[in-house]
mmCIF file of C-alpha atoms and ligand atoms in Angstrom:
data_model
loop_
_atom_site.group_PDB
_atom_site.id
_atom_site.type_symbol
_atom_site.label_atom_id
_atom_site.label_comp_id
_atom_site.label_asym_id
_atom_site.label_seq_id
_atom_site.Cartn_x
_atom_site.Cartn_y
_atom_site.Cartn_z
ATOM 1 C CA MET A 118 136.582 80.439 81.086
ATOM 2 C CA ASN A 119 139.753 78.489 81.793
ATOM 3 C CA ARG A 120 142.768 80.815 82.082
ATOM 4 C CA ALA A 121 146.151 79.145 81.567
ATOM 5 C CA TYR A 122 148.829 79.177 84.238
ATOM 6 C CA ASN A 123 150.821 81.704 82.250
ATOM 7 C CA PHE A 124 154.504 82.179 83.155
ATOM 8 C CA ASN A 125 155.561 83.739 79.867
ATOM 9 C CA PRO A 126 158.524 86.144 80.101
ATOM 10 C CA GLY A 127 157.017 88.843 77.897
ATOM 11 C CA PRO A 128 154.617 89.414 76.299
ATOM 12 C CA ALA A 129 153.210 88.064 79.514
ATOM 13 C CA ALA A 130 150.054 87.581 81.529
ATOM 14 C CA LEU A 131 147.789 90.634 81.721
ATOM 15 C CA PRO A 132 145.180 91.212 84.429
ATOM 16 C CA PHE A 133 141.985 89.434 83.390
ATOM 17 C CA GLU A 134 139.958 92.470 84.521
ATOM 18 C CA ALA A 135 141.866 94.689 82.061
ATOM 19 C CA LEU A 136 141.295 92.229 79.221
ATOM 20 C CA GLN A 137 137.616 92.051 80.054
ATOM 21 C CA GLN A 138 137.196 95.814 80.110
ATOM 22 C CA ALA A 139 139.001 96.089 76.769
ATOM 23 C CA ARG A 140 136.643 93.483 75.347
ATOM 24 C CA GLU A 141 133.578 95.280 76.637
ATOM 25 C CA GLU A 142 134.535 98.595 75.050
ATOM 26 C CA PHE A 143 136.416 97.216 72.054
ATOM 27 C CA ALA A 144 133.946 97.877 69.213
ATOM 28 C CA ASP A 145 132.244 100.877 70.786
ATOM 29 C CA TYR A 146 134.471 102.946 73.036
ATOM 30 C CA ARG A 147 132.259 104.660 75.606
ATOM 31 C CA GLY A 148 129.347 105.149 73.239
ATOM 32 C CA ILE A 149 131.199 106.952 70.425
ATOM 33 C CA GLY A 150 130.311 104.221 67.911
ATOM 34 C CA MET A 151 133.969 103.502 67.122
ATOM 35 C CA SER A 152 136.830 101.525 68.589
ATOM 36 C CA VAL A 153 139.892 103.152 70.185
ATOM 37 C CA LEU A 154 141.637 101.619 67.175
ATOM 38 C CA GLU A 155 139.552 103.711 64.787
ATOM 39 C CA ILE A 156 139.887 107.228 66.150
ATOM 40 C CA SER A 157 142.470 109.947 65.658
ATOM 41 C CA HIS A 158 145.337 110.076 68.093
ATOM 42 C CA ARG A 159 144.489 113.790 68.273
ATOM 43 C CA SER A 160 140.847 113.223 69.195
ATOM 44 C CA LYS A 161 139.721 114.371 72.629
ATOM 45 C CA GLU A 162 139.013 110.751 73.535
ATOM 46 C CA PHE A 163 142.535 109.603 72.792
ATOM 47 C CA GLU A 164 144.144 112.682 74.313
ATOM 48 C CA ALA A 165 142.245 111.868 77.506
ATOM 49 C CA ILE A 166 143.551 108.283 77.416
ATOM 50 C CA ASN A 167 147.113 109.525 76.830
ATOM 51 C CA ASP A 168 146.924 112.040 79.687
ATOM 52 C CA GLU A 169 145.163 109.693 82.085
ATOM 53 C CA THR A 170 147.687 106.915 81.483
ATOM 54 C CA GLN A 171 150.513 109.347 82.228
ATOM 55 C CA THR A 172 148.794 110.561 85.392
ATOM 56 C CA LEU A 173 148.177 107.015 86.611
ATOM 57 C CA LEU A 174 151.840 106.151 86.144
ATOM 58 C CA LYS A 175 152.933 109.340 87.920
ATOM 59 C CA ASP A 176 150.647 108.537 90.850
ATOM 60 C CA LEU A 177 151.604 104.878 91.145
ATOM 61 C CA LEU A 178 155.349 105.544 90.967
ATOM 62 C CA SER A 179 155.100 108.817 92.965
ATOM 63 C CA ILE A 180 156.996 110.542 90.173
ATOM 64 C CA PRO A 181 157.994 113.978 91.485
ATOM 65 C CA ASP A 182 157.519 117.251 89.601
ATOM 66 C CA GLY A 183 160.274 117.924 87.118
ATOM 67 C CA TYR A 184 159.941 114.603 85.311
ATOM 68 C CA LYS A 185 158.340 113.804 81.969
ATOM 69 C CA VAL A 186 156.631 110.544 81.093
ATOM 70 C CA LEU A 187 156.886 109.532 77.441
ATOM 71 C CA PHE A 188 155.202 106.762 75.479
ATOM 72 C CA LEU A 189 157.534 105.731 72.668
ATOM 73 C CA GLN A 190 157.953 102.889 70.196
ATOM 74 C CA GLY A 191 160.798 100.588 69.223
ATOM 75 C CA GLY A 192 160.875 98.658 72.500
ATOM 76 C CA ALA A 193 163.506 98.825 75.191
ATOM 77 C CA SER A 194 165.932 97.772 72.467
ATOM 78 C CA LEU A 195 165.623 101.152 70.791
ATOM 79 C CA GLN A 196 166.281 102.795 74.161
ATOM 80 C CA PHE A 197 169.637 101.007 74.206
ATOM 81 C CA ALA A 198 170.532 103.357 71.328
ATOM 82 C CA MET A 199 168.427 106.413 72.176
ATOM 83 C CA VAL A 200 169.963 106.827 75.616
ATOM 84 C CA PRO A 201 173.520 107.281 74.325
ATOM 85 C CA MET A 202 172.394 109.141 71.196
ATOM 86 C CA ASN A 203 170.734 111.764 73.362
ATOM 87 C CA LEU A 204 172.930 111.766 76.459
ATOM 88 C CA LEU A 205 176.418 110.752 75.427
ATOM 89 C CA ALA A 206 178.072 113.915 74.170
ATOM 90 C CA GLU A 207 181.372 113.979 72.298
ATOM 91 C CA GLY A 208 184.315 113.712 74.682
ATOM 92 C CA ARG A 209 182.266 112.150 77.507
ATOM 93 C CA THR A 210 182.124 108.570 78.703
ATOM 94 C CA ALA A 211 179.043 106.523 79.517
ATOM 95 C CA ALA A 212 179.405 104.130 82.459
ATOM 96 C CA TYR A 213 177.626 100.779 82.367
ATOM 97 C CA VAL A 214 177.164 97.956 84.851
ATOM 98 C CA ASP A 215 177.293 94.578 83.125
ATOM 99 C CA THR A 216 174.881 92.154 84.747
ATOM 100 C CA GLY A 217 174.073 89.810 81.865
ATOM 101 C CA SER A 218 172.184 89.468 78.604
ATOM 102 C CA TRP A 219 170.264 92.733 78.601
ATOM 103 C CA ALA A 220 173.038 94.894 80.025
ATOM 104 C CA LYS A 221 175.339 93.515 77.344
ATOM 105 C CA LYS A 222 172.905 94.507 74.617
ATOM 106 C CA ALA A 223 172.685 98.020 76.043
ATOM 107 C CA ILE A 224 176.500 98.225 76.172
ATOM 108 C CA LYS A 225 176.822 96.994 72.585
ATOM 109 C CA GLU A 226 174.563 99.769 71.272
ATOM 110 C CA ALA A 227 176.219 102.477 73.352
ATOM 111 C CA LYS A 228 179.614 101.499 71.956
ATOM 112 C CA LEU A 229 178.293 102.261 68.471
ATOM 113 C CA ILE A 230 177.545 105.795 69.610
ATOM 114 C CA GLY A 231 180.475 106.810 71.800
ATOM 115 C CA GLU A 232 182.907 106.066 74.586
ATOM 116 C CA VAL A 233 181.795 103.426 77.064
ATOM 117 C CA ALA A 234 183.328 102.235 80.345
ATOM 118 C CA VAL A 235 182.074 99.029 81.941
ATOM 119 C CA VAL A 236 182.562 100.013 85.581
ATOM 120 C CA ALA A 237 181.397 96.770 87.180
ATOM 121 C CA SER A 238 180.512 93.303 85.960
ATOM 122 C CA SER A 239 179.441 89.957 87.284
ATOM 123 C CA ALA A 240 180.665 88.133 84.155
ATOM 124 C CA ASP A 241 183.233 86.210 86.217
ATOM 125 C CA ALA A 242 180.413 84.865 88.385
ATOM 126 C CA GLY A 243 178.461 83.770 85.311
ATOM 127 C CA TYR A 244 176.012 86.621 85.931
ATOM 128 C CA THR A 245 174.524 84.882 88.925
ATOM 129 C CA ARG A 246 174.548 88.020 91.032
ATOM 130 C CA ILE A 247 174.452 91.812 90.944
ATOM 131 C CA PRO A 248 178.050 93.016 91.440
ATOM 132 C CA ASP A 249 178.941 94.827 94.650
ATOM 133 C CA LEU A 250 178.707 98.509 93.745
ATOM 134 C CA SER A 251 179.578 99.994 97.134
ATOM 135 C CA GLY A 252 183.016 101.248 96.092
ATOM 136 C CA LEU A 253 181.992 102.142 92.570
ATOM 137 C CA SER A 254 184.209 104.672 90.840
ATOM 138 C CA LEU A 255 183.009 106.443 87.730
ATOM 139 C CA PRO A 256 185.112 107.991 84.968
ATOM 140 C CA SER A 257 185.503 111.724 85.446
ATOM 141 C CA GLY A 258 182.780 113.657 83.676
ATOM 142 C CA ALA A 259 180.728 110.512 83.135
ATOM 143 C CA ALA A 260 177.661 111.273 81.009
ATOM 144 C CA TYR A 261 175.526 108.793 82.962
ATOM 145 C CA LEU A 262 175.596 105.466 84.780
ATOM 146 C CA HIS A 263 173.437 102.744 83.222
ATOM 147 C CA ILE A 264 172.050 99.757 85.115
ATOM 148 C CA THR A 265 169.584 96.962 84.309
ATOM 149 C CA SER A 266 167.389 96.729 87.394
ATOM 150 C CA ASN A 267 166.267 93.180 86.640
ATOM 151 C CA GLU A 268 167.974 90.751 84.280
ATOM 152 C CA THR A 269 164.998 88.921 82.806
ATOM 153 C CA ILE A 270 167.024 86.019 81.412
ATOM 154 C CA GLY A 271 169.430 85.394 84.289
ATOM 155 C CA GLY A 272 166.898 86.103 87.022
ATOM 156 C CA ILE A 273 168.943 88.582 89.065
ATOM 157 C CA GLN A 274 167.681 91.882 90.441
ATOM 158 C CA TYR A 275 169.058 94.922 92.279
ATOM 159 C CA LYS A 276 167.885 95.087 95.879
ATOM 160 C CA ALA A 277 169.302 98.614 96.278
ATOM 161 C CA PHE A 278 170.335 101.067 93.589
ATOM 162 C CA PRO A 279 173.871 102.461 93.347
ATOM 163 C CA ASP A 280 174.747 105.989 94.356
ATOM 164 C CA ALA A 281 175.971 107.802 91.256
ATOM 165 C CA GLY A 282 176.376 111.187 92.959
ATOM 166 C CA ASP A 283 175.767 113.968 90.445
ATOM 167 C CA VAL A 284 175.995 111.601 87.499
ATOM 168 C CA PRO A 285 172.518 110.811 86.110
ATOM 169 C CA LEU A 286 171.483 107.257 86.899
ATOM 170 C CA VAL A 287 169.801 105.555 83.928
ATOM 171 C CA ALA A 288 167.920 102.290 84.369
ATOM 172 C CA ASP A 289 166.429 99.682 82.087
ATOM 173 C CA MET A 290 163.472 98.621 84.242
ATOM 174 C CA SER A 291 161.706 96.638 81.528
ATOM 175 C CA SER A 292 161.086 93.581 83.644
ATOM 176 C CA ASP A 293 160.498 94.970 87.121
ATOM 177 C CA ILE A 294 158.965 98.426 86.825
ATOM 178 C CA LEU A 295 155.764 98.646 88.909
ATOM 179 C CA SER A 296 156.690 95.540 90.882
ATOM 180 C CA ARG A 297 157.818 97.479 93.974
ATOM 181 C CA PRO A 298 157.956 101.076 95.187
ATOM 182 C CA PHE A 299 161.228 102.943 94.603
ATOM 183 C CA ASP A 300 162.479 106.499 94.671
ATOM 184 C CA VAL A 301 162.223 107.903 91.130
ATOM 185 C CA SER A 302 164.101 111.059 92.172
ATOM 186 C CA ARG A 303 167.317 109.026 92.299
ATOM 187 C CA PHE A 304 167.151 108.522 88.523
ATOM 188 C CA GLY A 305 167.848 110.733 85.541
ATOM 189 C CA LEU A 306 166.098 108.417 83.111
ATOM 190 C CA ILE A 307 164.146 105.176 83.370
ATOM 191 C CA TYR A 308 162.883 103.129 80.446
ATOM 192 C CA ALA A 309 160.799 99.999 80.137
ATOM 193 C CA GLY A 310 159.206 98.032 77.344
ATOM 194 C CA ALA A 311 155.585 97.582 78.401
ATOM 195 C CA GLN A 312 155.077 93.889 77.731
ATOM 196 C CA LYS A 313 155.807 92.553 81.219
ATOM 197 C CA ASN A 314 154.298 94.627 84.013
ATOM 198 C CA LEU A 315 152.813 97.583 82.168
ATOM 199 C CA GLY A 316 150.664 96.308 79.334
ATOM 200 C CA PRO A 317 150.976 94.884 75.842
ATOM 201 C CA ALA A 318 153.979 95.123 73.543
ATOM 202 C CA GLY A 319 154.199 98.171 71.306
ATOM 203 C CA VAL A 320 154.729 100.963 73.780
ATOM 204 C CA THR A 321 157.877 101.792 75.727
ATOM 205 C CA VAL A 322 157.681 104.026 78.762
ATOM 206 C CA VAL A 323 160.420 106.592 79.353
ATOM 207 C CA ILE A 324 160.555 108.672 82.524
ATOM 208 C CA LEU A 325 163.137 111.418 82.390
ATOM 209 C CA ARG A 326 164.268 114.338 84.480
ATOM 210 C CA GLU A 327 163.473 117.539 82.647
ATOM 211 C CA ASP A 328 166.811 119.241 83.238
ATOM 212 C CA LEU A 329 168.476 116.532 81.124
ATOM 213 C CA LEU A 330 166.445 117.688 78.137
ATOM 214 C CA GLU A 331 168.497 120.860 77.945
ATOM 215 C CA ARG A 332 171.744 118.922 77.689
ATOM 216 C CA MET A 333 170.583 116.585 74.971
ATOM 217 C CA ARG A 334 172.030 116.329 71.503
ATOM 218 C CA ARG A 335 169.919 117.858 68.775
ATOM 219 C CA ASP A 336 171.921 116.664 65.773
ATOM 220 C CA ILE A 337 170.177 113.296 65.635
ATOM 221 C CA PRO A 338 167.093 112.133 63.699
ATOM 222 C CA THR A 339 163.940 113.819 64.965
ATOM 223 C CA MET A 340 162.136 110.617 65.947
ATOM 224 C CA LEU A 341 165.030 109.659 68.212
ATOM 225 C CA ARG A 342 165.046 112.927 70.185
ATOM 226 C CA TYR A 343 163.570 112.808 73.667
ATOM 227 C CA ASP A 344 163.080 116.575 73.674
ATOM 228 C CA VAL A 345 160.839 116.359 70.586
ATOM 229 C CA HIS A 346 158.649 113.663 72.148
ATOM 230 C CA ALA A 347 158.539 115.586 75.427
ATOM 231 C CA GLU A 348 157.474 118.837 73.754
ATOM 232 C CA ASN A 349 154.748 116.990 71.861
ATOM 233 C CA ASN A 350 153.344 115.041 74.813
ATOM 234 C CA SER A 351 154.337 111.799 73.001
ATOM 235 C CA LEU A 352 152.141 112.823 70.057
ATOM 236 C CA TYR A 353 154.859 113.931 67.630
ATOM 237 C CA ASN A 354 153.756 111.140 65.319
ATOM 238 C CA THR A 355 151.015 108.505 65.547
ATOM 239 C CA PRO A 356 151.600 106.669 68.823
ATOM 240 C CA PRO A 357 150.722 103.009 69.518
ATOM 241 C CA VAL A 358 147.218 103.983 70.584
ATOM 242 C CA PHE A 359 145.919 100.589 71.605
ATOM 243 C CA SER A 360 148.991 99.707 73.659
ATOM 244 C CA ILE A 361 148.729 102.998 75.537
ATOM 245 C CA TYR A 362 145.022 102.414 76.140
ATOM 246 C CA MET A 363 145.672 98.865 77.439
ATOM 247 C CA THR A 364 148.492 100.141 79.639
ATOM 248 C CA GLY A 365 146.006 102.580 81.169
ATOM 249 C CA LEU A 366 143.673 99.687 81.986
ATOM 250 C CA VAL A 367 146.533 97.730 83.571
ATOM 251 C CA LEU A 368 147.553 100.750 85.662
ATOM 252 C CA LYS A 369 143.980 101.121 86.910
ATOM 253 C CA TRP A 370 144.103 97.481 87.954
ATOM 254 C CA VAL A 371 147.390 98.024 89.835
ATOM 255 C CA LYS A 372 145.793 100.971 91.625
ATOM 256 C CA ALA A 373 142.776 98.850 92.538
ATOM 257 C CA GLN A 374 145.134 96.229 94.016
ATOM 258 C CA GLY A 375 146.267 98.900 96.478
ATOM 259 C CA GLY A 376 149.216 100.309 94.529
ATOM 260 C CA LEU A 377 152.847 99.275 94.565
ATOM 261 C CA SER A 378 153.255 98.381 98.241
ATOM 262 C CA ALA A 379 150.375 95.926 98.004
ATOM 263 C CA VAL A 380 151.630 94.533 94.723
ATOM 264 C CA GLU A 381 155.142 94.160 96.135
ATOM 265 C CA ARG A 382 153.832 92.175 99.107
ATOM 266 C CA ILE A 383 152.125 89.671 96.831
ATOM 267 C CA ASN A 384 155.113 89.535 94.482
ATOM 268 C CA ARG A 385 157.405 88.662 97.389
ATOM 269 C CA GLU A 386 155.004 86.002 98.549
ATOM 270 C CA LYS A 387 154.902 84.486 95.066
ATOM 271 C CA ALA A 388 158.697 84.499 94.706
ATOM 272 C CA ALA A 389 159.182 83.032 98.200
ATOM 273 C CA LEU A 390 156.943 80.104 97.284
ATOM 274 C CA LEU A 391 159.077 79.110 94.277
ATOM 275 C CA TYR A 392 162.470 79.782 95.875
ATOM 276 C CA GLY A 393 161.204 77.833 98.881
ATOM 277 C CA VAL A 394 160.524 74.771 96.724
ATOM 278 C CA ILE A 395 163.971 75.108 95.115
ATOM 279 C CA ASP A 396 165.767 75.452 98.475
ATOM 280 C CA GLU A 397 163.859 72.611 100.081
ATOM 281 C CA SER A 398 164.396 70.202 97.191
ATOM 282 C CA GLY A 399 167.729 68.921 98.514
ATOM 283 C CA GLY A 400 169.552 69.888 95.316
ATOM 284 C CA PHE A 401 166.970 68.433 92.915
ATOM 285 C CA TYR A 402 166.238 71.986 91.755
ATOM 286 C CA ARG A 403 169.249 74.299 91.627
ATOM 287 C CA GLY A 404 168.553 78.014 91.708
ATOM 288 C CA VAL A 405 170.652 79.936 89.165
ATOM 289 C CA ALA A 406 170.900 83.242 91.034
ATOM 290 C CA ASP A 407 172.810 83.835 94.258
ATOM 291 C CA PRO A 408 170.230 84.081 97.052
ATOM 292 C CA ASP A 409 170.837 87.792 97.715
ATOM 293 C CA SER A 410 170.454 88.721 94.031
ATOM 294 C CA ARG A 411 167.379 86.611 93.343
ATOM 295 C CA SER A 412 164.785 88.244 91.145
ATOM 296 C CA VAL A 413 161.257 88.571 92.444
ATOM 297 C CA MET A 414 160.038 88.652 88.836
ATOM 298 C CA ASN A 415 161.967 85.904 87.014
ATOM 299 C CA VAL A 416 162.800 82.764 88.976
ATOM 300 C CA THR A 417 165.465 80.695 87.190
ATOM 301 C CA TRP A 418 166.566 77.192 88.026
ATOM 302 C CA ARG A 419 168.165 74.064 86.607
ATOM 303 C CA LEU A 420 167.695 70.357 86.945
ATOM 304 C CA GLU A 421 170.351 67.675 86.980
ATOM 305 C CA SER A 422 170.239 67.050 83.224
ATOM 306 C CA GLU A 423 168.764 68.577 80.124
ATOM 307 C CA GLU A 424 166.637 65.458 79.705
ATOM 308 C CA LEU A 425 165.064 66.017 83.069
ATOM 309 C CA GLU A 426 164.485 69.678 82.195
ATOM 310 C CA LYS A 427 162.735 68.599 78.998
ATOM 311 C CA ALA A 428 160.611 66.144 80.969
ATOM 312 C CA PHE A 429 159.744 68.944 83.403
ATOM 313 C CA ILE A 430 158.588 71.251 80.615
ATOM 314 C CA LYS A 431 156.608 68.482 78.949
ATOM 315 C CA GLU A 432 154.811 67.431 82.116
ATOM 316 C CA ALA A 433 154.272 71.038 83.129
ATOM 317 C CA GLY A 434 152.648 71.688 79.755
ATOM 318 C CA GLU A 435 150.358 68.685 80.204
ATOM 319 C CA ASN A 436 149.298 70.168 83.514
ATOM 320 C CA GLY A 437 148.442 73.572 82.077
ATOM 321 C CA PHE A 438 151.659 75.482 82.899
ATOM 322 C CA VAL A 439 152.880 77.684 80.056
ATOM 323 C CA GLY A 440 156.124 79.586 79.432
ATOM 324 C CA LEU A 441 158.522 77.801 81.789
ATOM 325 C CA LYS A 442 161.330 77.141 79.347
ATOM 326 C CA GLY A 443 164.459 79.187 80.071
ATOM 327 C CA HIS A 444 165.659 81.664 77.453
ATOM 328 C CA ARG A 445 167.184 79.875 74.464
ATOM 329 C CA SER A 446 170.556 81.504 75.168
ATOM 330 C CA VAL A 447 170.932 79.966 78.654
ATOM 331 C CA GLY A 448 168.575 76.971 78.815
ATOM 332 C CA GLY A 449 167.186 75.718 82.113
ATOM 333 C CA LEU A 450 163.849 76.777 83.496
ATOM 334 C CA ARG A 451 162.320 80.108 84.289
ATOM 335 C CA ALA A 452 159.029 81.187 85.810
ATOM 336 C CA SER A 453 158.201 84.811 85.106
ATOM 337 C CA ILE A 454 155.852 85.923 87.845
ATOM 338 C CA TYR A 455 154.975 89.484 86.946
ATOM 339 C CA ASN A 456 152.265 91.478 88.709
ATOM 340 C CA ALA A 457 149.387 89.962 86.747
ATOM 341 C CA VAL A 458 150.350 86.339 87.478
ATOM 342 C CA PRO A 459 147.925 85.384 90.251
ATOM 343 C CA LEU A 460 149.150 83.935 93.548
ATOM 344 C CA GLU A 461 147.010 80.845 92.853
ATOM 345 C CA ALA A 462 148.957 80.158 89.649
ATOM 346 C CA VAL A 463 152.222 80.279 91.588
ATOM 347 C CA GLN A 464 150.801 78.077 94.340
ATOM 348 C CA ALA A 465 149.779 75.572 91.685
ATOM 349 C CA LEU A 466 153.262 75.668 90.135
ATOM 350 C CA ALA A 467 154.915 75.175 93.537
ATOM 351 C CA GLY A 468 152.674 72.149 94.072
ATOM 352 C CA PHE A 469 153.555 70.746 90.659
ATOM 353 C CA MET A 470 157.286 71.272 91.308
ATOM 354 C CA ARG A 471 157.111 69.411 94.631
ATOM 355 C CA ASP A 472 155.209 66.581 93.019
ATOM 356 C CA PHE A 473 157.629 66.387 90.080
ATOM 357 C CA ALA A 474 160.603 66.259 92.486
ATOM 358 C CA ARG A 475 158.928 63.461 94.446
ATOM 359 C CA ARG A 476 158.354 61.425 91.320
ATOM 360 C CA HIS A 477 161.724 62.016 89.661
ATOM 361 C CA GLY A 478 164.030 62.651 92.633
HETATM 362 N N1 PMP B 522 165.647 94.902 78.618
HETATM 363 C C1 PMP B 522 165.140 93.919 79.381
HETATM 364 C C2 PMP B 522 165.531 93.848 80.823
HETATM 365 C C3 PMP B 522 164.264 92.995 78.810
HETATM 366 O O1 PMP B 522 163.760 92.002 79.560
HETATM 367 C C4 PMP B 522 163.914 93.096 77.453
HETATM 368 C C5 PMP B 522 162.951 92.150 76.778
HETATM 369 N N2 PMP B 522 162.777 90.933 77.334
HETATM 370 C C6 PMP B 522 164.477 94.130 76.704
HETATM 371 C C7 PMP B 522 165.321 95.020 77.324
HETATM 372 C C8 PMP B 522 164.174 94.285 75.250
HETATM 373 O O2 PMP B 522 162.894 94.770 75.144
HETATM 374 P P1 PMP B 522 162.135 94.949 73.767
HETATM 375 O O3 PMP B 522 161.821 93.593 73.263
HETATM 376 O O4 PMP B 522 160.922 95.742 74.170
HETATM 377 O O5 PMP B 522 163.018 95.706 72.852
#
């Protein structure tokens, strides 16, 4: 079978092994004569999948005791609202770092719920870098500090996380969770839509520190309450069963790769290949992000003209490369190189980029 060179930003490439295993057990899950899609979410088979997927995530991310892992719906976009609905009490202020498209969407939703302070921004730099947060000052009694660990559209990523002191640090990790090891204990809440590094669309992972549950608002709709989902082991209502199952298969694959340190090593190698081509192109390719904020997951670059960018996408398509068009809001080019994008695909893209530069430079 001929797998495409898939650089889609999300939904994105999944490990072939996970797809194959899903195919093998699709119509008859482990001899029960039914598909995972056909059984109750309260069956022992699905409860085992739900629990195992949680355990795998806890192991891979070394999530300490005192945290809950939830599988929710509504995408990361619903988390933009759920975070302030649950955590932003009357009279408090939520602090946000503005790093680009996704941070702005999170800020917009939070403003609908309560008081928001944008405590740092790289707007004046055109969102080409993560702002310097070393002297960060937070409003007194801040409810939380929200960051976007990787801006999927701009292609910028935190290399170190800010110190929020006693204020809970909240992170949208949709596009870089599981790409590198990090210290979960520094965070109050982490959320991520699954459709990049975790699995298929349809499930959103939330990792939250249990003590925050006690402080949460309870005067909001039941489905939007973290405490309700936590008490019900994410089975308050019918969960996205197939997405959770597929996420479990992806997590098993990550484990088989050697876990996050191994995955990070390969991710860095992949990113270095593409940034290397950009840097060595003598200005033919222009990287969008400042070198010290460059994302290891989403590599963004421009060419001299939009015509040349169109020609690049066209020729890339003819050569089997998919998903390289930049987000419609910013244009340019973007290669999303999540965990499941094989090194060989990135090597092939680097080769194509060099060849294209030679022919058009
Ligand atoms: N945050 C980030 C960083 C994202 O990349 C995305 C999706 N590309 C979202 C939030 C929105 O996610 P969803 O489509 O799951 O709502």
